[in-house]
Short mmCIF file of N, CA, C and O in Angstrom, two decimals:
data_model
loop_
_atom_site.label_atom_id
_atom_site.label_comp_id
_atom_site.label_asym_id
_atom_site.label_seq_id
_atom_site.Cartn_x
_atom_site.Cartn_y
_atom_site.Cartn_z
N MET A 1 0.85 -1.18 0.00
CA MET A 1 0.00 0.00 0.00
C MET A 1 0.89 1.24 0.00
O MET A 1 1.76 1.39 0.85
N THR A 2 0.70 2.11 -0.93
CA THR A 2 1.47 3.33 -1.06
C THR A 2 0.93 4.42 -0.15
O THR A 2 -0.27 4.68 -0.13
N HIS A 3 1.82 5.03 0.62
CA HIS A 3 1.48 6.18 1.44
C HIS A 3 2.18 7.40 0.85
O HIS A 3 3.37 7.32 0.53
N ILE A 4 1.45 8.47 0.72
CA ILE A 4 2.01 9.74 0.26
C ILE A 4 1.96 10.66 1.47
O ILE A 4 0.92 10.78 2.12
N GLU A 5 3.08 11.31 1.78
CA GLU A 5 3.13 12.13 2.98
C GLU A 5 3.89 13.42 2.73
O GLU A 5 4.90 13.43 2.04
N GLU A 6 3.38 14.48 3.32
CA GLU A 6 4.04 15.78 3.31
C GLU A 6 3.90 16.36 4.70
O GLU A 6 2.88 16.17 5.37
N SER A 7 4.92 17.08 5.14
CA SER A 7 4.82 17.78 6.42
C SER A 7 5.42 19.17 6.26
O SER A 7 6.20 19.43 5.34
N ILE A 8 5.01 20.05 7.18
CA ILE A 8 5.46 21.44 7.12
C ILE A 8 5.42 22.04 8.52
O ILE A 8 4.56 21.68 9.33
N HIS A 9 6.34 22.94 8.78
CA HIS A 9 6.32 23.70 10.03
C HIS A 9 5.43 24.92 9.82
O HIS A 9 5.56 25.62 8.81
N VAL A 10 4.53 25.15 10.75
CA VAL A 10 3.63 26.30 10.69
C VAL A 10 3.82 27.09 11.99
O VAL A 10 3.75 26.52 13.08
N ALA A 11 4.06 28.38 11.86
CA ALA A 11 4.37 29.21 13.03
C ALA A 11 3.12 29.67 13.75
O ALA A 11 2.87 30.87 13.93
N VAL A 12 2.28 28.70 14.15
CA VAL A 12 1.08 28.97 14.94
C VAL A 12 0.92 27.83 15.95
O VAL A 12 1.44 26.73 15.74
N PRO A 13 0.18 28.06 17.02
CA PRO A 13 -0.11 26.97 17.95
C PRO A 13 -0.93 25.87 17.28
O PRO A 13 -1.70 26.14 16.34
N SER A 14 -0.78 24.66 17.77
CA SER A 14 -1.53 23.54 17.18
C SER A 14 -3.04 23.75 17.28
O SER A 14 -3.79 23.24 16.44
N THR A 15 -3.50 24.52 18.25
CA THR A 15 -4.93 24.79 18.38
C THR A 15 -5.47 25.56 17.17
O THR A 15 -6.62 25.38 16.79
N VAL A 16 -4.64 26.40 16.58
CA VAL A 16 -5.06 27.15 15.38
C VAL A 16 -5.24 26.18 14.21
O VAL A 16 -6.23 26.25 13.48
N ILE A 17 -4.29 25.27 14.04
CA ILE A 17 -4.41 24.27 12.97
C ILE A 17 -5.67 23.45 13.16
O ILE A 17 -6.43 23.22 12.22
N ASP A 18 -5.91 23.00 14.39
CA ASP A 18 -7.09 22.19 14.66
C ASP A 18 -8.38 22.95 14.35
O ASP A 18 -9.32 22.39 13.80
N GLN A 19 -8.40 24.23 14.67
CA GLN A 19 -9.59 25.04 14.37
C GLN A 19 -9.79 25.16 12.86
O GLN A 19 -10.91 25.03 12.37
N VAL A 20 -8.71 25.38 12.13
CA VAL A 20 -8.79 25.47 10.66
C VAL A 20 -9.34 24.15 10.10
O VAL A 20 -10.23 24.15 9.24
N TRP A 21 -8.83 23.03 10.58
CA TRP A 21 -9.31 21.73 10.12
C TRP A 21 -10.78 21.53 10.41
O TRP A 21 -11.51 20.97 9.61
N SER A 22 -11.23 21.97 11.59
CA SER A 22 -12.61 21.69 12.01
C SER A 22 -13.64 22.48 11.22
O SER A 22 -14.83 22.15 11.25
N GLU A 23 -13.23 23.50 10.51
CA GLU A 23 -14.14 24.30 9.68
C GLU A 23 -14.19 23.72 8.27
O GLU A 23 -13.68 24.28 7.31
N VAL A 24 -14.81 22.55 8.18
CA VAL A 24 -14.81 21.76 6.94
C VAL A 24 -15.35 22.56 5.76
O VAL A 24 -14.81 22.48 4.65
N ASP A 25 -16.38 23.36 5.97
CA ASP A 25 -16.96 24.13 4.86
C ASP A 25 -16.03 25.24 4.37
O ASP A 25 -16.30 25.89 3.37
N ARG A 26 -14.88 25.42 5.04
CA ARG A 26 -13.89 26.42 4.62
C ARG A 26 -12.61 25.79 4.09
O ARG A 26 -11.64 26.51 3.83
N TRP A 27 -12.57 24.48 3.96
CA TRP A 27 -11.36 23.83 3.47
C TRP A 27 -10.90 24.40 2.14
O TRP A 27 -9.70 24.49 1.87
N HIS A 28 -11.85 24.78 1.30
CA HIS A 28 -11.49 25.31 -0.02
C HIS A 28 -10.66 26.60 0.07
O HIS A 28 -9.98 26.97 -0.89
N LEU A 29 -10.69 27.28 1.22
CA LEU A 29 -9.92 28.50 1.38
C LEU A 29 -8.42 28.25 1.51
O LEU A 29 -7.62 29.15 1.25
N TRP A 30 -8.04 27.05 1.92
CA TRP A 30 -6.61 26.74 2.05
C TRP A 30 -6.17 25.52 1.25
O TRP A 30 -4.98 25.28 1.10
N ASP A 31 -7.13 24.73 0.76
CA ASP A 31 -6.77 23.54 -0.01
C ASP A 31 -7.13 23.76 -1.48
O ASP A 31 -8.30 23.68 -1.85
N PRO A 32 -6.14 24.06 -2.32
CA PRO A 32 -6.44 24.34 -3.73
C PRO A 32 -7.01 23.14 -4.48
O PRO A 32 -7.57 23.31 -5.56
N ASP A 33 -6.91 21.93 -3.91
CA ASP A 33 -7.46 20.75 -4.57
C ASP A 33 -8.89 20.45 -4.13
O ASP A 33 -9.47 19.45 -4.55
N THR A 34 -9.46 21.31 -3.30
CA THR A 34 -10.84 21.13 -2.83
C THR A 34 -11.70 22.30 -3.30
O THR A 34 -11.41 23.45 -2.97
N ARG A 35 -12.73 22.00 -4.05
CA ARG A 35 -13.69 23.02 -4.47
C ARG A 35 -14.73 23.24 -3.38
O ARG A 35 -15.17 24.36 -3.13
N GLN A 36 -15.15 22.14 -2.72
CA GLN A 36 -16.17 22.24 -1.69
C GLN A 36 -16.08 21.02 -0.78
O GLN A 36 -15.75 19.92 -1.22
N ALA A 37 -16.37 21.22 0.49
CA ALA A 37 -16.45 20.12 1.45
C ALA A 37 -17.51 20.47 2.48
O ALA A 37 -17.69 21.64 2.82
N ARG A 38 -18.19 19.45 2.96
CA ARG A 38 -19.19 19.68 4.01
C ARG A 38 -19.39 18.39 4.79
O ARG A 38 -19.19 17.29 4.27
N LEU A 39 -19.79 18.57 6.03
CA LEU A 39 -20.18 17.45 6.87
C LEU A 39 -21.64 17.63 7.25
O LEU A 39 -22.10 18.76 7.43
N ASN A 40 -22.33 16.53 7.39
CA ASN A 40 -23.74 16.56 7.78
C ASN A 40 -23.86 16.35 9.29
O ASN A 40 -24.57 15.47 9.76
N GLY A 41 -23.13 17.14 10.04
CA GLY A 41 -23.13 17.02 11.50
C GLY A 41 -21.80 17.50 12.05
O GLY A 41 -21.04 18.18 11.36
N PRO A 42 -21.51 17.13 13.30
CA PRO A 42 -20.28 17.62 13.94
C PRO A 42 -19.02 17.01 13.35
O PRO A 42 -19.07 15.96 12.70
N PHE A 43 -17.91 17.67 13.60
CA PHE A 43 -16.61 17.18 13.16
C PHE A 43 -16.19 16.09 14.14
O PHE A 43 -15.43 16.32 15.08
N ALA A 44 -16.75 14.90 13.92
CA ALA A 44 -16.56 13.79 14.85
C ALA A 44 -16.61 12.47 14.10
O ALA A 44 -17.16 12.39 12.99
N VAL A 45 -16.03 11.43 14.70
CA VAL A 45 -16.02 10.10 14.10
C VAL A 45 -17.45 9.67 13.74
O VAL A 45 -18.36 9.82 14.54
N GLY A 46 -17.58 9.19 12.52
CA GLY A 46 -18.86 8.69 12.04
C GLY A 46 -19.68 9.70 11.26
O GLY A 46 -20.62 9.31 10.55
N THR A 47 -19.32 10.97 11.34
CA THR A 47 -20.08 11.98 10.60
C THR A 47 -19.75 11.87 9.12
O THR A 47 -18.59 11.78 8.72
N ARG A 48 -20.79 11.87 8.32
CA ARG A 48 -20.65 11.76 6.87
C ARG A 48 -20.80 13.12 6.22
O ARG A 48 -21.39 14.03 6.79
N GLY A 49 -20.28 13.21 5.02
CA GLY A 49 -20.38 14.44 4.26
C GLY A 49 -20.00 14.19 2.82
O GLY A 49 -20.12 13.07 2.31
N ARG A 50 -19.53 15.24 2.18
CA ARG A 50 -19.17 15.16 0.76
C ARG A 50 -18.01 16.10 0.51
O ARG A 50 -17.94 17.19 1.06
N ILE A 51 -17.11 15.65 -0.35
CA ILE A 51 -15.99 16.48 -0.77
C ILE A 51 -15.97 16.51 -2.29
O ILE A 51 -16.17 15.49 -2.96
N VAL A 52 -15.80 17.72 -2.82
CA VAL A 52 -15.74 17.92 -4.27
C VAL A 52 -14.34 18.44 -4.60
O VAL A 52 -13.98 19.55 -4.18
N PRO A 53 -13.54 17.65 -5.31
CA PRO A 53 -12.20 18.14 -5.66
C PRO A 53 -12.28 19.24 -6.71
O PRO A 53 -13.30 19.41 -7.39
N SER A 54 -11.21 20.00 -6.85
CA SER A 54 -11.19 21.08 -7.84
C SER A 54 -11.31 20.52 -9.25
O SER A 54 -11.81 21.19 -10.14
N LYS A 55 -10.84 19.29 -9.45
CA LYS A 55 -10.99 18.61 -10.73
C LYS A 55 -11.70 17.29 -10.47
O LYS A 55 -11.25 16.50 -9.66
N GLY A 56 -12.80 17.08 -11.12
CA GLY A 56 -13.50 15.82 -10.95
C GLY A 56 -14.82 15.96 -10.22
O GLY A 56 -15.25 17.05 -9.88
N MET A 57 -15.42 14.81 -9.97
CA MET A 57 -16.73 14.75 -9.36
C MET A 57 -16.61 14.60 -7.84
O MET A 57 -15.63 14.08 -7.34
N GLY A 58 -17.65 15.04 -7.16
CA GLY A 58 -17.70 14.91 -5.72
C GLY A 58 -17.87 13.46 -5.29
O GLY A 58 -18.43 12.65 -6.04
N ILE A 59 -17.37 13.16 -4.09
CA ILE A 59 -17.52 11.82 -3.55
C ILE A 59 -17.94 11.92 -2.08
O ILE A 59 -17.63 12.89 -1.40
N PRO A 60 -18.65 10.91 -1.59
CA PRO A 60 -18.99 10.89 -0.17
C PRO A 60 -17.73 10.73 0.67
O PRO A 60 -16.74 10.16 0.22
N MET A 61 -17.80 11.24 1.90
CA MET A 61 -16.69 11.05 2.84
C MET A 61 -17.26 10.81 4.22
O MET A 61 -18.41 11.15 4.50
N VAL A 62 -16.43 10.24 5.08
CA VAL A 62 -16.79 10.00 6.47
C VAL A 62 -15.56 10.25 7.35
O VAL A 62 -14.44 9.95 6.94
N VAL A 63 -15.78 10.83 8.51
CA VAL A 63 -14.70 11.02 9.48
C VAL A 63 -14.48 9.68 10.17
O VAL A 63 -15.40 9.14 10.79
N THR A 64 -13.27 9.12 10.04
CA THR A 64 -12.99 7.81 10.61
C THR A 64 -12.13 7.88 11.87
O THR A 64 -12.03 6.90 12.60
N GLU A 65 -11.50 9.04 12.12
CA GLU A 65 -10.69 9.22 13.33
C GLU A 65 -10.68 10.70 13.65
O GLU A 65 -10.60 11.54 12.77
N ARG A 66 -10.78 11.02 14.95
CA ARG A 66 -10.71 12.41 15.38
C ARG A 66 -10.18 12.46 16.80
O ARG A 66 -10.75 11.85 17.71
N SER A 67 -9.08 13.13 16.97
CA SER A 67 -8.51 13.38 18.29
C SER A 67 -8.31 14.89 18.37
O SER A 67 -7.36 15.42 17.79
N ALA A 68 -9.25 15.57 19.01
CA ALA A 68 -9.25 17.04 19.04
C ALA A 68 -7.88 17.57 19.44
O ALA A 68 -7.27 17.11 20.40
N GLY A 69 -7.40 18.51 18.65
CA GLY A 69 -6.11 19.13 18.91
C GLY A 69 -4.91 18.36 18.40
O GLY A 69 -3.78 18.85 18.47
N ARG A 70 -5.15 17.14 17.86
CA ARG A 70 -4.01 16.33 17.41
C ARG A 70 -4.16 15.74 16.02
O ARG A 70 -3.20 15.67 15.27
N SER A 71 -5.36 15.25 15.66
CA SER A 71 -5.45 14.55 14.38
C SER A 71 -6.89 14.33 13.95
O SER A 71 -7.82 14.44 14.75
N PHE A 72 -7.02 14.03 12.67
CA PHE A 72 -8.28 13.52 12.14
C PHE A 72 -7.98 12.79 10.85
O PHE A 72 -6.98 13.05 10.18
N THR A 73 -8.87 11.88 10.51
CA THR A 73 -8.78 11.15 9.25
C THR A 73 -10.16 11.12 8.63
O THR A 73 -11.15 10.89 9.32
N VAL A 74 -10.21 11.41 7.33
CA VAL A 74 -11.45 11.24 6.58
C VAL A 74 -11.19 10.23 5.48
O VAL A 74 -10.07 10.09 4.98
N GLU A 75 -12.24 9.54 5.12
CA GLU A 75 -12.17 8.54 4.06
C GLU A 75 -13.16 8.95 2.98
O GLU A 75 -14.34 9.12 3.24
N GLY A 76 -12.65 9.14 1.77
CA GLY A 76 -13.50 9.35 0.61
C GLY A 76 -13.74 8.00 -0.03
O GLY A 76 -12.84 7.15 -0.06
N TYR A 77 -14.95 7.77 -0.51
CA TYR A 77 -15.22 6.43 -1.01
C TYR A 77 -16.14 6.42 -2.23
O TYR A 77 -17.02 7.25 -2.38
N ILE A 78 -15.84 5.48 -3.08
CA ILE A 78 -16.71 5.06 -4.17
C ILE A 78 -16.70 3.53 -4.09
O ILE A 78 -15.85 2.97 -3.40
N PRO A 79 -17.61 2.87 -4.74
CA PRO A 79 -17.61 1.41 -4.63
C PRO A 79 -16.23 0.80 -4.94
O PRO A 79 -15.61 1.12 -5.96
N LEU A 80 -15.74 0.00 -4.02
CA LEU A 80 -14.51 -0.77 -4.16
C LEU A 80 -13.22 0.06 -4.17
O LEU A 80 -12.16 -0.43 -4.53
N PHE A 81 -13.31 1.34 -3.77
CA PHE A 81 -12.13 2.19 -3.72
C PHE A 81 -12.28 3.20 -2.60
O PHE A 81 -13.30 3.88 -2.49
N ARG A 82 -11.25 3.30 -1.76
CA ARG A 82 -11.25 4.23 -0.64
C ARG A 82 -9.98 5.08 -0.69
O ARG A 82 -8.89 4.56 -0.94
N ILE A 83 -10.14 6.37 -0.42
CA ILE A 83 -9.02 7.29 -0.29
C ILE A 83 -9.00 7.76 1.16
O ILE A 83 -9.99 8.30 1.65
N HIS A 84 -7.90 7.52 1.85
CA HIS A 84 -7.77 7.89 3.25
C HIS A 84 -6.87 9.13 3.35
O HIS A 84 -5.78 9.14 2.79
N PHE A 85 -7.37 10.15 4.06
CA PHE A 85 -6.63 11.40 4.26
C PHE A 85 -6.42 11.56 5.77
O PHE A 85 -7.36 11.86 6.50
N GLU A 86 -5.20 11.34 6.23
CA GLU A 86 -4.87 11.48 7.65
C GLU A 86 -4.13 12.79 7.86
O GLU A 86 -3.21 13.13 7.11
N HIS A 87 -4.53 13.51 8.90
CA HIS A 87 -3.93 14.80 9.22
C HIS A 87 -3.49 14.77 10.68
O HIS A 87 -4.29 14.41 11.55
N THR A 88 -2.25 15.16 10.94
CA THR A 88 -1.76 15.22 12.31
C THR A 88 -1.06 16.55 12.56
O THR A 88 -0.51 17.16 11.63
N VAL A 89 -1.08 16.98 13.82
CA VAL A 89 -0.37 18.19 14.21
C VAL A 89 0.28 17.93 15.55
O VAL A 89 -0.30 17.27 16.43
N ALA A 90 1.52 18.39 15.70
CA ALA A 90 2.26 18.26 16.95
C ALA A 90 2.88 19.61 17.29
O ALA A 90 3.34 20.33 16.40
N THR A 91 2.87 19.94 18.56
CA THR A 91 3.49 21.17 19.02
C THR A 91 5.01 21.00 19.00
O THR A 91 5.54 20.02 19.49
N VAL A 92 5.69 21.97 18.37
CA VAL A 92 7.15 22.00 18.31
C VAL A 92 7.61 23.42 18.61
O VAL A 92 6.79 24.34 18.64
N ASP A 93 8.91 23.59 18.82
CA ASP A 93 9.43 24.94 19.05
C ASP A 93 9.02 25.86 17.91
O ASP A 93 9.20 25.52 16.74
N GLY A 94 8.45 26.99 18.24
CA GLY A 94 8.09 27.97 17.24
C GLY A 94 6.79 27.68 16.51
O GLY A 94 6.51 28.32 15.50
N GLY A 95 6.01 26.73 16.99
CA GLY A 95 4.73 26.49 16.33
C GLY A 95 4.29 25.05 16.31
O GLY A 95 4.29 24.37 17.34
N SER A 96 3.98 24.58 15.11
CA SER A 96 3.41 23.24 14.94
C SER A 96 4.04 22.53 13.76
O SER A 96 4.41 23.16 12.77
N LEU A 97 4.13 21.22 13.88
CA LEU A 97 4.52 20.38 12.76
C LEU A 97 3.26 19.69 12.27
O LEU A 97 2.62 18.95 13.02
N VAL A 98 2.89 19.98 11.04
CA VAL A 98 1.66 19.46 10.45
C VAL A 98 2.04 18.43 9.39
O VAL A 98 2.91 18.68 8.56
N ALA A 99 1.38 17.28 9.43
CA ALA A 99 1.61 16.23 8.43
C ALA A 99 0.28 15.78 7.85
O ALA A 99 -0.72 15.67 8.58
N HIS A 100 0.27 15.57 6.56
CA HIS A 100 -0.88 15.00 5.86
C HIS A 100 -0.40 13.75 5.16
O HIS A 100 0.63 13.77 4.48
N ARG A 101 -1.14 12.65 5.32
CA ARG A 101 -0.82 11.38 4.68
C ARG A 101 -2.03 10.91 3.90
O ARG A 101 -3.16 11.05 4.36
N VAL A 102 -1.79 10.32 2.74
CA VAL A 102 -2.86 9.82 1.88
C VAL A 102 -2.49 8.41 1.44
O VAL A 102 -1.35 8.13 1.10
N TRP A 103 -3.49 7.52 1.47
CA TRP A 103 -3.29 6.17 0.95
C TRP A 103 -4.62 5.65 0.44
O TRP A 103 -5.67 6.24 0.67
N PHE A 104 -4.55 4.54 -0.28
CA PHE A 104 -5.70 3.98 -0.98
C PHE A 104 -5.92 2.53 -0.59
O PHE A 104 -4.95 1.79 -0.40
N THR A 105 -7.18 2.13 -0.49
CA THR A 105 -7.52 0.74 -0.22
C THR A 105 -8.72 0.37 -1.09
O THR A 105 -9.34 1.22 -1.73
N GLY A 106 -9.03 -0.90 -1.08
CA GLY A 106 -10.18 -1.41 -1.82
C GLY A 106 -9.76 -2.22 -3.03
O GLY A 106 -8.63 -2.12 -3.52
N ALA A 107 -10.70 -3.01 -3.52
CA ALA A 107 -10.43 -3.91 -4.64
C ALA A 107 -9.98 -3.19 -5.90
O ALA A 107 -9.22 -3.74 -6.70
N LEU A 108 -10.42 -1.94 -6.09
CA LEU A 108 -10.04 -1.20 -7.30
C LEU A 108 -8.89 -0.22 -7.08
O LEU A 108 -8.59 0.60 -7.94
N ALA A 109 -8.21 -0.32 -5.93
CA ALA A 109 -7.09 0.57 -5.66
C ALA A 109 -6.00 0.42 -6.71
O ALA A 109 -5.36 1.40 -7.10
N PHE A 110 -5.79 -0.80 -7.20
CA PHE A 110 -4.77 -1.01 -8.23
C PHE A 110 -5.10 -0.25 -9.52
O PHE A 110 -4.21 0.16 -10.25
N LEU A 111 -6.38 -0.05 -9.77
CA LEU A 111 -6.82 0.60 -11.00
C LEU A 111 -6.82 2.13 -10.86
O LEU A 111 -6.26 2.85 -11.68
N PHE A 112 -7.45 2.63 -9.77
CA PHE A 112 -7.58 4.07 -9.58
C PHE A 112 -6.39 4.69 -8.85
O PHE A 112 -6.08 5.86 -9.04
N GLY A 113 -5.74 3.91 -7.99
CA GLY A 113 -4.67 4.42 -7.14
C GLY A 113 -3.55 5.15 -7.86
O GLY A 113 -3.21 6.27 -7.47
N PRO A 114 -2.97 4.56 -8.91
CA PRO A 114 -1.83 5.24 -9.55
C PRO A 114 -2.15 6.63 -10.10
O PRO A 114 -1.38 7.56 -9.91
N GLY A 115 -3.29 6.79 -10.74
CA GLY A 115 -3.66 8.10 -11.28
C GLY A 115 -3.95 9.11 -10.19
O GLY A 115 -3.52 10.26 -10.25
N VAL A 116 -4.68 8.67 -9.17
CA VAL A 116 -4.99 9.56 -8.06
C VAL A 116 -3.71 9.89 -7.29
O VAL A 116 -3.50 11.04 -6.89
N ALA A 117 -2.83 8.92 -7.11
CA ALA A 117 -1.56 9.14 -6.41
C ALA A 117 -0.73 10.21 -7.12
O ALA A 117 -0.12 11.06 -6.47
N ARG A 118 -0.70 10.17 -8.42
CA ARG A 118 0.05 11.17 -9.19
C ARG A 118 -0.50 12.57 -8.90
O ARG A 118 0.26 13.51 -8.66
N GLN A 119 -1.82 12.70 -8.89
CA GLN A 119 -2.44 14.01 -8.61
C GLN A 119 -2.13 14.46 -7.18
O GLN A 119 -1.83 15.63 -6.94
N VAL A 120 -2.20 13.51 -6.24
CA VAL A 120 -1.92 13.85 -4.84
C VAL A 120 -0.47 14.27 -4.67
O VAL A 120 -0.18 15.26 -4.00
N ARG A 121 0.46 13.55 -5.28
CA ARG A 121 1.88 13.91 -5.16
C ARG A 121 2.16 15.30 -5.71
O ARG A 121 3.01 16.02 -5.19
N GLU A 122 1.46 15.68 -6.77
CA GLU A 122 1.63 17.02 -7.34
C GLU A 122 0.98 18.08 -6.47
O GLU A 122 1.52 19.17 -6.30
N GLY A 123 -0.19 17.78 -5.93
CA GLY A 123 -0.96 18.79 -5.22
C GLY A 123 -0.65 18.96 -3.74
O GLY A 123 -0.80 20.06 -3.20
N LEU A 124 -0.23 17.90 -3.07
CA LEU A 124 -0.07 17.96 -1.63
C LEU A 124 0.95 18.99 -1.15
O LEU A 124 0.68 19.71 -0.18
N PRO A 125 2.10 19.13 -1.79
CA PRO A 125 3.02 20.19 -1.35
C PRO A 125 2.39 21.59 -1.45
O PRO A 125 2.58 22.42 -0.54
N LYS A 126 1.62 21.85 -2.49
CA LYS A 126 0.94 23.15 -2.63
C LYS A 126 -0.09 23.32 -1.53
O LYS A 126 -0.24 24.41 -0.96
N THR A 127 -0.82 22.26 -1.24
CA THR A 127 -1.83 22.31 -0.18
C THR A 127 -1.19 22.65 1.16
O THR A 127 -1.70 23.48 1.92
N MET A 128 -0.07 22.03 1.46
CA MET A 128 0.60 22.27 2.73
C MET A 128 1.11 23.72 2.82
O MET A 128 0.98 24.36 3.86
N ARG A 129 1.68 24.23 1.75
CA ARG A 129 2.14 25.63 1.75
C ARG A 129 0.95 26.59 1.90
O ARG A 129 1.04 27.60 2.59
N SER A 130 -0.16 26.25 1.28
CA SER A 130 -1.36 27.08 1.38
C SER A 130 -1.94 27.04 2.79
O SER A 130 -2.37 28.07 3.32
N LEU A 131 -1.97 25.86 3.41
CA LEU A 131 -2.43 25.74 4.79
C LEU A 131 -1.56 26.59 5.71
O LEU A 131 -2.07 27.31 6.58
N LYS A 132 -0.25 26.52 5.52
CA LYS A 132 0.69 27.32 6.33
C LYS A 132 0.37 28.81 6.21
O LYS A 132 0.22 29.51 7.22
N ALA A 133 0.25 29.29 4.98
CA ALA A 133 -0.02 30.72 4.75
C ALA A 133 -1.37 31.12 5.36
O ALA A 133 -1.48 32.17 6.01
N TYR A 134 -2.38 30.30 5.15
CA TYR A 134 -3.72 30.59 5.66
C TYR A 134 -3.72 30.65 7.19
O TYR A 134 -4.25 31.59 7.79
N ALA A 135 -3.14 29.64 7.84
CA ALA A 135 -3.14 29.58 9.30
C ALA A 135 -2.31 30.72 9.92
O ALA A 135 -2.73 31.31 10.91
N GLU A 136 -1.16 31.02 9.33
CA GLU A 136 -0.32 32.08 9.87
C GLU A 136 -0.98 33.44 9.71
O GLU A 136 -0.94 34.28 10.62
N LYS A 137 -1.63 33.68 8.58
CA LYS A 137 -2.34 34.94 8.37
C LYS A 137 -3.50 35.04 9.34
O LYS A 137 -3.72 36.10 9.96
N ARG A 138 -4.25 33.97 9.49
CA ARG A 138 -5.39 33.96 10.39
C ARG A 138 -4.94 34.23 11.83
O ARG A 138 -5.57 35.02 12.55
N ASP A 139 -3.86 33.60 12.26
CA ASP A 139 -3.36 33.79 13.62
C ASP A 139 -2.89 35.23 13.84
O ASP A 139 -3.11 35.81 14.89
N ALA A 140 -2.26 35.82 12.84
CA ALA A 140 -1.76 37.19 12.95
C ALA A 140 -2.91 38.19 13.05
O ALA A 140 -2.76 39.25 13.68
N GLN A 141 -4.06 37.85 12.48
CA GLN A 141 -5.22 38.77 12.50
C GLN A 141 -6.03 38.65 13.77
O GLN A 141 -6.88 39.49 14.03
N SER A 142 -5.79 37.62 14.56
CA SER A 142 -6.61 37.44 15.78
C SER A 142 -5.99 38.08 16.98
O SER A 142 -4.94 38.60 17.00
#
């Protein structure tokens, strides 16, 4: 199973990152690969929603892990294919270390995985830099 991972230092407290993550309907403001995202309830394990990438069709998603202030994982799914997006934040000197990991599962992962992985590898570094800029600007304005 291929894991794609990027991490970045962000000069804000981890609580700021967690707040940015919890505002699912605003993900498009910092994630250039997301056109729209929403949850049909709280930002908690089991809550379902939908994510629409900037390119392509929307897919259902579900929060599969949530540890307030530290991490969350959402799973996007279509029949026989799952995309897992894990997000973690740790407090470090001068701010936070943020990591995003993506991997694929399901019977059709061999078919869809390589193409999606290529897009993720291209987009994830941009997403991380955008998250950094968004969170640092937001923290400076508060």
